[in-house]
Amino acid sequence: MFELSSKRKSHPVSLWEDFFDRDFFAPTGAGQSNFLNADVKETDDTYVITMDIPGMDKDSIHIDYDNNQLTIAGERQEEHRENKKGYIRQERSFGSFSRSFYCDNIDPNGIKAAFKHGVLTITAPKVTEDVPNKYHITIE
């Protein structure tokens, strides 16, 4: 199971739960409300998570897998400006961000990540269980 929520739940996330989980009252550009949107694709043997994280380098992004939680976190430092004159509007967000996914059927040893041109791609292989198709039953 792969959930798109930051909270572990006992059932898959519905579209309504994911929709109402977002904070629509946060001002535009404030923190992660519009910052860490993700695409999650499932194939037969992997999950692929793609996230746009512009304006950062790979050393500022941390990915951890612990207790069935895959967490992407980092911090974007605000540029220090001596003179803020001339700015009419500043909308770029700065500060810490974090996004977690509950996933109980991936192989943590096979998780790979790449970061190119502001796009983070994480490939997480599903757990493969080799189940033999022949059994010998011993009579007791």
mmCIF file of C-alpha atoms in Angstrom:
data_model
loop_
_atom_site.group_PDB
_atom_site.id
_atom_site.type_symbol
_atom_site.label_atom_id
_atom_site.label_comp_id
_atom_site.label_asym_id
_atom_site.label_seq_id
_atom_site.Cartn_x
_atom_site.Cartn_y
_atom_site.Cartn_z
ATOM 1 C CA MET A 1 0.000 0.000 0.000
ATOM 2 C CA PHE A 2 1.224 3.480 -0.851
ATOM 3 C CA GLU A 3 -0.509 6.460 0.730
ATOM 4 C CA LEU A 4 -0.143 10.068 -0.351
ATOM 5 C CA SER A 5 -0.889 11.416 3.084
ATOM 6 C CA SER A 6 1.569 12.571 5.689
ATOM 7 C CA LYS A 7 -0.376 10.592 8.282
ATOM 8 C CA ARG A 8 -0.509 6.820 8.484
ATOM 9 C CA LYS A 9 -4.043 5.528 8.092
ATOM 10 C CA SER A 10 -5.505 2.042 8.131
ATOM 11 C CA HIS A 11 -7.134 2.460 4.725
ATOM 12 C CA PRO A 12 -6.064 3.936 1.382
ATOM 13 C CA VAL A 13 -6.425 7.656 0.975
ATOM 14 C CA SER A 14 -9.539 8.765 -0.835
ATOM 15 C CA LEU A 15 -9.540 11.722 -3.160
ATOM 16 C CA TRP A 16 -11.614 13.711 -0.667
ATOM 17 C CA GLU A 17 -9.217 13.078 2.225
ATOM 18 C CA ASP A 18 -6.255 14.155 0.121
ATOM 19 C CA PHE A 19 -8.208 17.181 -1.102
ATOM 20 C CA PHE A 20 -9.211 18.342 2.388
ATOM 21 C CA ASP A 21 -5.789 17.529 3.895
ATOM 22 C CA ARG A 22 -4.357 20.631 2.234
ATOM 23 C CA ASP A 23 -4.365 23.987 3.959
ATOM 24 C CA PHE A 24 -6.235 26.290 1.587
ATOM 25 C CA PHE A 25 -6.174 29.111 4.114
ATOM 26 C CA ALA A 26 -2.405 29.528 3.967
ATOM 27 C CA PRO A 27 -1.371 32.497 1.857
ATOM 28 C CA THR A 28 0.008 31.773 -1.595
ATOM 29 C CA GLY A 29 3.705 31.004 -1.505
ATOM 30 C CA ALA A 30 3.741 30.370 2.246
ATOM 31 C CA GLY A 31 5.746 27.264 2.947
ATOM 32 C CA GLN A 32 4.802 23.937 1.504
ATOM 33 C CA SER A 33 1.164 24.519 0.612
ATOM 34 C CA ASN A 34 2.135 24.886 -3.044
ATOM 35 C CA PHE A 35 5.734 23.756 -2.827
ATOM 36 C CA LEU A 36 5.883 19.965 -2.595
ATOM 37 C CA ASN A 37 3.285 18.621 -4.944
ATOM 38 C CA ALA A 38 4.137 15.119 -6.107
ATOM 39 C CA ASP A 39 3.291 12.771 -8.935
ATOM 40 C CA VAL A 40 3.299 9.108 -7.899
ATOM 41 C CA LYS A 41 3.329 6.462 -10.603
ATOM 42 C CA GLU A 42 2.931 2.737 -9.974
ATOM 43 C CA THR A 43 4.314 0.059 -12.266
ATOM 44 C CA ASP A 44 4.263 -3.698 -11.780
ATOM 45 C CA ASP A 45 7.421 -3.635 -9.676
ATOM 46 C CA THR A 46 8.095 -0.027 -8.576
ATOM 47 C CA TYR A 47 6.699 3.274 -7.412
ATOM 48 C CA VAL A 48 8.126 6.416 -9.002
ATOM 49 C CA ILE A 49 7.724 9.717 -7.152
ATOM 50 C CA THR A 50 8.430 12.917 -9.076
ATOM 51 C CA MET A 51 8.569 16.314 -7.361
ATOM 52 C CA ASP A 52 9.504 19.765 -8.602
ATOM 53 C CA ILE A 53 11.870 21.410 -6.116
ATOM 54 C CA PRO A 54 13.236 24.412 -8.020
ATOM 55 C CA GLY A 55 16.037 26.617 -6.814
ATOM 56 C CA MET A 56 17.766 23.990 -4.687
ATOM 57 C CA ASP A 57 20.774 21.753 -4.996
ATOM 58 C CA LYS A 58 20.782 18.053 -4.148
ATOM 59 C CA ASP A 59 22.858 18.545 -0.980
ATOM 60 C CA SER A 60 20.022 20.614 0.539
ATOM 61 C CA ILE A 61 17.480 17.793 0.145
ATOM 62 C CA HIS A 62 17.299 14.803 2.497
ATOM 63 C CA ILE A 63 15.423 11.570 1.871
ATOM 64 C CA ASP A 64 14.866 9.072 4.686
ATOM 65 C CA TYR A 65 12.936 5.831 5.021
ATOM 66 C CA ASP A 66 11.981 4.869 8.575
ATOM 67 C CA ASN A 67 9.121 2.792 9.962
ATOM 68 C CA ASN A 68 7.388 2.574 6.552
ATOM 69 C CA GLN A 69 7.590 6.367 6.067
ATOM 70 C CA LEU A 70 9.455 7.806 3.085
ATOM 71 C CA THR A 71 10.234 11.439 3.953
ATOM 72 C CA ILE A 72 11.615 14.147 1.683
ATOM 73 C CA ALA A 73 12.828 17.209 3.602
ATOM 74 C CA GLY A 74 15.058 20.202 3.183
ATOM 75 C CA GLU A 75 15.471 23.900 3.681
ATOM 76 C CA ARG A 76 15.642 26.749 1.234
ATOM 77 C CA GLN A 77 17.657 29.637 2.637
ATOM 78 C CA GLU A 78 16.405 33.143 2.026
ATOM 79 C CA GLU A 79 18.789 35.343 0.116
ATOM 80 C CA HIS A 80 20.111 38.126 2.306
ATOM 81 C CA ARG A 81 19.500 41.470 0.647
ATOM 82 C CA GLU A 82 21.007 44.634 1.989
ATOM 83 C CA ASN A 83 18.576 46.778 0.077
ATOM 84 C CA LYS A 84 14.978 45.647 -0.388
ATOM 85 C CA LYS A 85 14.065 48.816 -2.265
ATOM 86 C CA GLY A 86 12.501 48.379 -5.643
ATOM 87 C CA TYR A 87 10.626 45.173 -4.868
ATOM 88 C CA ILE A 88 6.947 45.413 -5.671
ATOM 89 C CA ARG A 89 6.200 41.812 -4.733
ATOM 90 C CA GLN A 90 8.158 38.866 -3.297
ATOM 91 C CA GLU A 91 6.424 35.499 -3.738
ATOM 92 C CA ARG A 92 9.214 32.935 -3.582
ATOM 93 C CA SER A 93 9.014 30.763 -0.481
ATOM 94 C CA PHE A 94 11.875 30.061 1.901
ATOM 95 C CA GLY A 95 12.335 27.900 4.956
ATOM 96 C CA SER A 96 11.998 24.242 5.855
ATOM 97 C CA PHE A 97 9.815 21.786 3.994
ATOM 98 C CA SER A 98 8.879 18.152 4.462
ATOM 99 C CA ARG A 99 6.633 15.625 2.740
ATOM 100 C CA SER A 100 6.059 12.035 3.890
ATOM 101 C CA PHE A 101 4.511 9.009 2.255
ATOM 102 C CA TYR A 102 3.385 5.851 4.043
ATOM 103 C CA CYS A 103 4.502 2.809 2.087
ATOM 104 C CA ASP A 104 4.624 -0.656 3.582
ATOM 105 C CA ASN A 105 5.438 -2.702 0.502
ATOM 106 C CA ILE A 106 8.722 -1.276 -0.773
ATOM 107 C CA ASP A 107 12.263 -2.600 -0.507
ATOM 108 C CA PRO A 108 14.203 0.109 1.369
ATOM 109 C CA ASN A 109 17.544 -1.256 0.132
ATOM 110 C CA GLY A 110 16.591 -0.560 -3.474
ATOM 111 C CA ILE A 111 15.355 3.044 -3.178
ATOM 112 C CA LYS A 112 17.176 5.340 -5.610
ATOM 113 C CA ALA A 113 16.927 9.092 -6.108
ATOM 114 C CA ALA A 114 18.057 11.510 -8.804
ATOM 115 C CA PHE A 115 17.872 15.303 -8.914
ATOM 116 C CA LYS A 116 18.220 17.084 -12.234
ATOM 117 C CA HIS A 117 17.113 20.564 -13.340
ATOM 118 C CA GLY A 118 15.047 21.062 -10.171
ATOM 119 C CA VAL A 119 13.145 17.781 -10.505
ATOM 120 C CA LEU A 120 13.531 15.063 -7.854
ATOM 121 C CA THR A 121 12.774 11.514 -9.002
ATOM 122 C CA ILE A 122 12.629 8.694 -6.459
ATOM 123 C CA THR A 123 12.299 5.086 -7.588
ATOM 124 C CA ALA A 124 11.179 2.650 -4.894
ATOM 125 C CA PRO A 125 11.001 -1.035 -5.816
ATOM 126 C CA LYS A 126 8.126 -3.065 -4.467
ATOM 127 C CA VAL A 127 8.867 -5.984 -2.181
ATOM 128 C CA THR A 128 9.093 -9.150 -4.217
ATOM 129 C CA GLU A 129 8.010 -12.314 -2.545
ATOM 130 C CA ASP A 130 9.199 -15.442 -4.267
ATOM 131 C CA VAL A 131 6.398 -17.895 -3.699
ATOM 132 C CA PRO A 132 7.129 -21.348 -5.055
ATOM 133 C CA ASN A 133 4.402 -22.773 -7.215
ATOM 134 C CA LYS A 134 5.051 -26.348 -6.010
ATOM 135 C CA TYR A 135 4.667 -27.613 -2.472
ATOM 136 C CA HIS A 136 5.364 -30.971 -0.877
ATOM 137 C CA ILE A 137 2.811 -31.782 1.773
ATOM 138 C CA THR A 138 3.965 -34.152 4.476
ATOM 139 C CA ILE A 139 1.323 -36.499 5.846
ATOM 140 C CA GLU A 140 1.272 -36.614 9.628
#
